[in-house]
CSV table of C-alpha atoms and ligand atoms in Angstrom, one decimal:
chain,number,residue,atom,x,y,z
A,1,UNK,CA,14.6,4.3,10.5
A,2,UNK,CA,17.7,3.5,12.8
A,3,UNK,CA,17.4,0.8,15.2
A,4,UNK,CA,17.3,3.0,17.8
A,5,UNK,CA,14.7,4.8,17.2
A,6,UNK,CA,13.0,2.1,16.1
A,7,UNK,CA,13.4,0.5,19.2
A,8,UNK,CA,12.2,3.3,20.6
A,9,UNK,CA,9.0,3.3,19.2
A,10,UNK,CA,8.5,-0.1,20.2
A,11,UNK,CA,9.8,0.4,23.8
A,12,UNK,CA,6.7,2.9,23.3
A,13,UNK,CA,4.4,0.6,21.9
A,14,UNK,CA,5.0,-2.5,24.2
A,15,UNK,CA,4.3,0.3,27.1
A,16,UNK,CA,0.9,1.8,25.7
A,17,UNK,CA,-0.2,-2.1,25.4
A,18,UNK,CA,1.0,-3.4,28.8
A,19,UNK,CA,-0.5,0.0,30.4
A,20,UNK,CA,-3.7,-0.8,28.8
A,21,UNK,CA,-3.7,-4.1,29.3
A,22,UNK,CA,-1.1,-6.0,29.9
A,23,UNK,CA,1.6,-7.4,27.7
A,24,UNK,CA,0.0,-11.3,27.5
A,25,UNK,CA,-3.4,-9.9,27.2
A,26,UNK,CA,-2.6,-7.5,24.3
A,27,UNK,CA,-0.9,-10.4,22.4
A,28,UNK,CA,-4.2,-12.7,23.2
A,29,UNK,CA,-6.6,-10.2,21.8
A,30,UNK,CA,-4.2,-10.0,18.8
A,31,UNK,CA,-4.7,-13.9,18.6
A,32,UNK,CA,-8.1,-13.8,18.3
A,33,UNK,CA,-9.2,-11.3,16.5
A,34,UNK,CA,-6.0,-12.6,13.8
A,35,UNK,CA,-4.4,-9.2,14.3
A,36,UNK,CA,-0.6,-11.0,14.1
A,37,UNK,CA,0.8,-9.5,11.3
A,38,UNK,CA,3.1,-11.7,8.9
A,39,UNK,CA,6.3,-10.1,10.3
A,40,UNK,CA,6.0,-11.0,13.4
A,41,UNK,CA,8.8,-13.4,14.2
A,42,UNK,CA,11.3,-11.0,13.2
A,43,UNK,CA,13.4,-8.8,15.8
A,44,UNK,CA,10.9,-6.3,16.4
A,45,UNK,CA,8.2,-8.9,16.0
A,46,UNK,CA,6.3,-8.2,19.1
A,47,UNK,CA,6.1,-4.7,18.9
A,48,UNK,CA,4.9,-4.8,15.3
A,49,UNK,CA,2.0,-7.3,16.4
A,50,UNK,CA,1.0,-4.7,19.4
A,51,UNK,CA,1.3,-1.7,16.9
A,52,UNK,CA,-0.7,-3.6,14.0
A,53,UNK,CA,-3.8,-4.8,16.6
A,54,UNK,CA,-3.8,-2.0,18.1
A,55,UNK,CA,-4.3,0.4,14.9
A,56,UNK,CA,-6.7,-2.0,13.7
A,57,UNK,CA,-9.0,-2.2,16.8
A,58,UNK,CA,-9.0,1.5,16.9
A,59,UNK,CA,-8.9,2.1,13.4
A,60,UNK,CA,-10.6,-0.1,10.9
A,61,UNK,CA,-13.2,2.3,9.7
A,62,UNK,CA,-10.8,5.5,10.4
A,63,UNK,CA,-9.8,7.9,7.2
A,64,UNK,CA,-6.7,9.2,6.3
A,65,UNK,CA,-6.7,13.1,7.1
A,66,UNK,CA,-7.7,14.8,3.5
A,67,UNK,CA,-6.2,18.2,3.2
A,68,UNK,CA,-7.8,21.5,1.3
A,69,UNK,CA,-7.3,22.5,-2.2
A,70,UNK,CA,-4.6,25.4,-0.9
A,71,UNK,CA,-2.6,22.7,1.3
A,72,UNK,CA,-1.0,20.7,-2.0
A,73,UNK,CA,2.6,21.1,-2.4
A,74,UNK,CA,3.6,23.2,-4.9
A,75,UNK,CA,6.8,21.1,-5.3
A,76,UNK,CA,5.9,16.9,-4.8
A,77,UNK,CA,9.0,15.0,-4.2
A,78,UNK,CA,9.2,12.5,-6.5
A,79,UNK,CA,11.3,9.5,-4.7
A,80,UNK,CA,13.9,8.1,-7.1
A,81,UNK,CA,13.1,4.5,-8.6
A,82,UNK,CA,15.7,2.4,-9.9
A,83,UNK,CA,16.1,2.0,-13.4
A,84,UNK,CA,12.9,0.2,-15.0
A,85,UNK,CA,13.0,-2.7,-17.1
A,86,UNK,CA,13.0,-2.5,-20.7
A,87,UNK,CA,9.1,-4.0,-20.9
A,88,UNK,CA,8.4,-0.3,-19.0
A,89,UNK,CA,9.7,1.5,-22.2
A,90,UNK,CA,8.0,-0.4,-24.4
A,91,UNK,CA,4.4,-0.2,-22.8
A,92,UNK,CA,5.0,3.5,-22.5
A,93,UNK,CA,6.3,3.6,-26.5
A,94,UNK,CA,2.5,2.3,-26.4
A,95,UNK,CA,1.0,5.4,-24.5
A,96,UNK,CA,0.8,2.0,-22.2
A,97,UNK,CA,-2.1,1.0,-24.2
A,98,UNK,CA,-1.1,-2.9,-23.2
A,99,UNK,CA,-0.6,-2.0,-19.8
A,100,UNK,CA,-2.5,-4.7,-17.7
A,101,UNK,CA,-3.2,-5.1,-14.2
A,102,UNK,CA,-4.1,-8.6,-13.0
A,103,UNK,CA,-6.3,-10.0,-10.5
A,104,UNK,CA,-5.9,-13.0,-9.4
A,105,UNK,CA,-5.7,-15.5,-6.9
A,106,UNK,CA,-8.4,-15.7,-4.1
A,107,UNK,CA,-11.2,-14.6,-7.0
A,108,UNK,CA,-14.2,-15.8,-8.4
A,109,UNK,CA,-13.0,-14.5,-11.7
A,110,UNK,CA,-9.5,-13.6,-12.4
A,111,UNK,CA,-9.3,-10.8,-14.8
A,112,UNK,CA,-6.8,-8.0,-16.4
A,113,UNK,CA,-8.0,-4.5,-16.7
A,114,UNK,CA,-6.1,-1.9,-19.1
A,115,UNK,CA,-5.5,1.4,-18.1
A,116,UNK,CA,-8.9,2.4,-20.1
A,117,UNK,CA,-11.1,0.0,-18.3
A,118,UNK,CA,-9.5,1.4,-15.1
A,119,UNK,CA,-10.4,4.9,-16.2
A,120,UNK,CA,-13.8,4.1,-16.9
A,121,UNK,CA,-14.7,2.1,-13.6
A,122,UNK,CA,-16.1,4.9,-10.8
A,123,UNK,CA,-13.5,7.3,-10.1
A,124,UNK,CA,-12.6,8.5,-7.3
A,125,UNK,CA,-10.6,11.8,-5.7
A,126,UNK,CA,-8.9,12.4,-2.4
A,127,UNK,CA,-6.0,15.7,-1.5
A,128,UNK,CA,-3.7,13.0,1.2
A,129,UNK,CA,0.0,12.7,2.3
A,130,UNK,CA,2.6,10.9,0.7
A,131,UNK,CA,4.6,10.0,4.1
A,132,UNK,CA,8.5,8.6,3.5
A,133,UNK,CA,10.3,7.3,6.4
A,134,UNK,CA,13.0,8.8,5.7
A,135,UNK,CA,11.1,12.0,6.8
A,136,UNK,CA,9.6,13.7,4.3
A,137,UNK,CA,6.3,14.0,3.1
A,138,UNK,CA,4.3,16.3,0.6
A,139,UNK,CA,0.6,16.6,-0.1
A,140,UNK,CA,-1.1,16.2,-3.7
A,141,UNK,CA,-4.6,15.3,-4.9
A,142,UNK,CA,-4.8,11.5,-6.3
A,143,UNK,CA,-7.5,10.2,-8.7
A,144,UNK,CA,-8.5,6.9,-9.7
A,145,UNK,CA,-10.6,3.8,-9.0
A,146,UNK,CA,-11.1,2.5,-5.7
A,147,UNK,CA,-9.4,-1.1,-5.6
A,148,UNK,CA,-12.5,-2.2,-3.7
A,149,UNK,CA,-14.7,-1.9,-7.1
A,150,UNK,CA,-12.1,-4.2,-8.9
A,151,UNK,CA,-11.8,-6.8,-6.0
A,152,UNK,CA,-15.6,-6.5,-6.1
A,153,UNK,CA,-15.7,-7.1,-10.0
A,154,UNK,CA,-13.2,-10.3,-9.4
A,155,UNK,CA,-15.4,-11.7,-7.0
A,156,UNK,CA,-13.1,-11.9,-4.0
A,157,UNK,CA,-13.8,-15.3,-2.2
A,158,UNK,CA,-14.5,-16.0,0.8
A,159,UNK,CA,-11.5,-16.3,3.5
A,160,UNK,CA,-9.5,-13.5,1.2
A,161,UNK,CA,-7.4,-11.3,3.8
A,162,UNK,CA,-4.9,-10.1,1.6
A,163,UNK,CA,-4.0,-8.2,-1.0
A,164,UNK,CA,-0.4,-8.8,-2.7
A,165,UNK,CA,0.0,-6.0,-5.2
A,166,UNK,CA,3.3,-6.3,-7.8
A,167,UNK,CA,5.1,-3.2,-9.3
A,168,UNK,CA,6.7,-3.6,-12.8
A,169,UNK,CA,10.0,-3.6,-11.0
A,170,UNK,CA,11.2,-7.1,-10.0
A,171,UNK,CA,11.8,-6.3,-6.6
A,172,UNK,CA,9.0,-4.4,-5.6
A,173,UNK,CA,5.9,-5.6,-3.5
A,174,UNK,CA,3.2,-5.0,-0.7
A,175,UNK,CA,0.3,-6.6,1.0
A,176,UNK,CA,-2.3,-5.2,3.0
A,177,UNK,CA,-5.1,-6.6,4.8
A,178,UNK,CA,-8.9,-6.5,3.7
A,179,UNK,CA,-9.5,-3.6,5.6
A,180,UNK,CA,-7.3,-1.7,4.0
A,181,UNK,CA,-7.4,-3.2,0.5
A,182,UNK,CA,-11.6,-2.6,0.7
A,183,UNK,CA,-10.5,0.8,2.3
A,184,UNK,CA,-12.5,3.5,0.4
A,185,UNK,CA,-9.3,5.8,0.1
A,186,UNK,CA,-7.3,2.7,-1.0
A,187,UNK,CA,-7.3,3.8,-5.1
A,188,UNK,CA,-6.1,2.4,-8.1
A,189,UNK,CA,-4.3,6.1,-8.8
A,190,UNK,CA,-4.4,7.2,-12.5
A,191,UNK,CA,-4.2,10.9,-12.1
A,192,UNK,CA,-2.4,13.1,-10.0
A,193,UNK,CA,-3.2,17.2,-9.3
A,194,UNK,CA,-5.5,17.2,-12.3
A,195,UNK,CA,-3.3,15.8,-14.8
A,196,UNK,CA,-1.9,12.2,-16.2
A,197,UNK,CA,0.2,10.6,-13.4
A,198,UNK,CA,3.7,11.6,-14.3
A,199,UNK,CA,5.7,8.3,-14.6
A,200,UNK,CA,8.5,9.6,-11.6
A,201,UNK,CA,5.6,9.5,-9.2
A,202,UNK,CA,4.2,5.6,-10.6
A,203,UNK,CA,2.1,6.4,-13.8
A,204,UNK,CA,0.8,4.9,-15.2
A,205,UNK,CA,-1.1,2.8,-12.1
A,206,UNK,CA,0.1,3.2,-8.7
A,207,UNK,CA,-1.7,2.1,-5.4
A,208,UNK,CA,-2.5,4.7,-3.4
A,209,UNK,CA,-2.6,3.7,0.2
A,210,UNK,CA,-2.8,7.1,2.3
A,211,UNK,CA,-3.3,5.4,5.3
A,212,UNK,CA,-0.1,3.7,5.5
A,213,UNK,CA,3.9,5.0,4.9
A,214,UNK,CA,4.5,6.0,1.3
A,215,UNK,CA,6.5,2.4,1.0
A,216,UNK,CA,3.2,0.8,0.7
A,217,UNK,CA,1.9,3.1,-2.3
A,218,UNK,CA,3.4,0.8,-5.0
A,219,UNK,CA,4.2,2.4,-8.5
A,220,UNK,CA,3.5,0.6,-11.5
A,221,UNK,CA,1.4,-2.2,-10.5
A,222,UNK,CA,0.8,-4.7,-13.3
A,223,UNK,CA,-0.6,-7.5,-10.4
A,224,UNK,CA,-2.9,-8.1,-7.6
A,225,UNK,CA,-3.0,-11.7,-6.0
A,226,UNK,CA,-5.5,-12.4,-3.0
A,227,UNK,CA,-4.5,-15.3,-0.7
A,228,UNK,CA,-5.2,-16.0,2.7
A,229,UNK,CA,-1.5,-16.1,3.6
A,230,UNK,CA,0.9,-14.0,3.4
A,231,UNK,CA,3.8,-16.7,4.2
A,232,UNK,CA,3.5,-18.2,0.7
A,233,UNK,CA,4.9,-14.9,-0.4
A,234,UNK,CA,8.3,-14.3,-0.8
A,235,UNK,CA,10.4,-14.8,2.7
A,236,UNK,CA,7.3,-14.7,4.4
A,237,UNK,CA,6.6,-11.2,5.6
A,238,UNK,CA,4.8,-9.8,3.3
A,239,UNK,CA,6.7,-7.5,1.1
A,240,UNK,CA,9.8,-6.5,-0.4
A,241,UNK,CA,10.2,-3.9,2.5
A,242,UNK,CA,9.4,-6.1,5.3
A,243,UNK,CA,12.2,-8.2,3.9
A,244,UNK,CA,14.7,-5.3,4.0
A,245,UNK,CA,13.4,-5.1,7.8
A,246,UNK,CA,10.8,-2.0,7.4
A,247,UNK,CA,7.3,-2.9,9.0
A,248,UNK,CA,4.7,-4.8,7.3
A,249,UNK,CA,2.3,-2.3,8.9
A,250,UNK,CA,3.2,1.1,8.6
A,251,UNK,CA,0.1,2.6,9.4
A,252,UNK,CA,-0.1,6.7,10.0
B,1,MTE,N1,7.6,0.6,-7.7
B,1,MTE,C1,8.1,1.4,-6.7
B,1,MTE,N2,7.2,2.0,-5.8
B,1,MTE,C2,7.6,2.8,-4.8
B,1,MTE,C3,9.0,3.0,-4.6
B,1,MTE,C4,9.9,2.5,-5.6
B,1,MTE,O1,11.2,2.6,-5.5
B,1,MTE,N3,9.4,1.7,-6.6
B,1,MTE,N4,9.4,3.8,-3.6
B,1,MTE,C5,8.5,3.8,-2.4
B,1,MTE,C6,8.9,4.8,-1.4
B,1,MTE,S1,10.1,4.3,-0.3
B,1,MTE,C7,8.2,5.9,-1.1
B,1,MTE,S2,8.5,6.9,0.2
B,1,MTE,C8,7.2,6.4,-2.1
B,1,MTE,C9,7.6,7.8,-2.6
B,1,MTE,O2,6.6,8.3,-3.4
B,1,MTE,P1,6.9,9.6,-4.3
B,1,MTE,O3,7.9,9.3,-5.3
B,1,MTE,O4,5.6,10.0,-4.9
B,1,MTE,O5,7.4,10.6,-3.4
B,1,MTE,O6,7.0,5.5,-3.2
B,1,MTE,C10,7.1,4.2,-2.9
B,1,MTE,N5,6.7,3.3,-4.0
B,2,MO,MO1,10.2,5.8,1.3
């Protein structure tokens, strides 16, 4: 997004609050209710803490719009990734049949599930929009597991409210917040339009977030950690794209 329009947005976003509100009032209620998201002290900081408490007071229990059967793309877009590391190769020389992903962290049990264990936890379907902001989007159907029955499984503790999910690419990672990560739609994807997930679009595991931009739907998650804080993470912020200066919370 350019600055400008992303200023834009937040000129937009500061003005919906105050209207409602006021300014001091929004950023109180996003206080208590710990609605300040961990990018908040950047630039654009108060207009991503307005934006974030404000989707989440409206829309904690919301879905992300499914679409019908005749509505899927006939041509995805498969986003390019940078080259994977050689590990990738060799797990998939495997049929990734020592593919792991971990949970750890904020758990009563820490434990790594292969791609079979996945496939045989309850599995779960949904036709949603893969969003870019760039500006492009298509619409597919996603299977898998919902990440809620694996947090479930590892016993999340209590005080968890985040999850920090790892790619097999160094420099790719995401959080999201409990409501999201316990999200019903919020899948462990295995499956995509019927068949094996194609490795371009994150097979073999990728997290399928449909209620936030496509940026949070990591491909090729090997990790989950829950923590209570995002600032031991990285730079702080949450993610490697709220590093490069994207939201944290890119909610749709
Ligand atoms: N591991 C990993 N996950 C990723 C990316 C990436 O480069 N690497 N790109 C992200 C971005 S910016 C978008 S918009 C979507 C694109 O999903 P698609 O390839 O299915 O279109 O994947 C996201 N997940
Ligand atoms: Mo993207």
């Amino acid at each position: 997004m350019s600055d400008l329009s992303r200023r834009n947005l937040i000129k937009t976003g500061l003005a919906a609050a105050a209207g409602v509100a006021g300014l001091g009032v929004a950023a109180k209620v996003a206080g208590a209710y710990g609605l300040i998201p961990p990018d908040s002290d950047l630039l654009y900081g108060a207009g991503n803490s307005l934006t974030y408490a404000a989707q989440r007071m409206l829309t904690r229990h919301s879905m992300a719009q499914q679409y019908s059967r005749d509505q899927i793309s006939k041509k995805p877009f498969a986003n390019e990734v940078a080259p994977l590391p050689a590990e990738f190769a060799r797990s998939q020389a495997t049929g990734f049949a020592d593919w792991k992903l971990t949970i750890d962290g904020m758990v009563a049990r820490p434990k790594s599930y292969s791609v079979a264990d996945i496939k045989s936890a309850p599995k779960s379907s949904q036709i949603t929009m893969v969003g870019c902001e760039e500006g492009w989007d298509y619409i597919a159907e996603w299977s898998g597991a919902p990440l809620a029955h694996f947090l479930d499984d590892a016993g999340t503790l209590p005080g968890a409210r985040y999850a920090v999910y790892y790619s097999i690419q160094p420099d790719w990672w995401e959080s999201i917040d409990m409501a999201d990560a316990t999200h019903p739609q919020t899948i462990v994807a295995y499956e995509m339009n019927g068949a094996e997930l194609p490795v371009p679009f994150g097979g073999p595991l990728r997290l399928r977030v449909p209620r936030q931009l496509g940026y949070k739907s990591v491909k090729y998650i090997t990790k989950i950690t829950v923590t209570d804080d995002l600032k031991k993470f990285g730079k702080g912020t949450g993610g490697a794209n709220a590093e490069g200066g994207y939201a944290w919370y890119a909610g749709i």
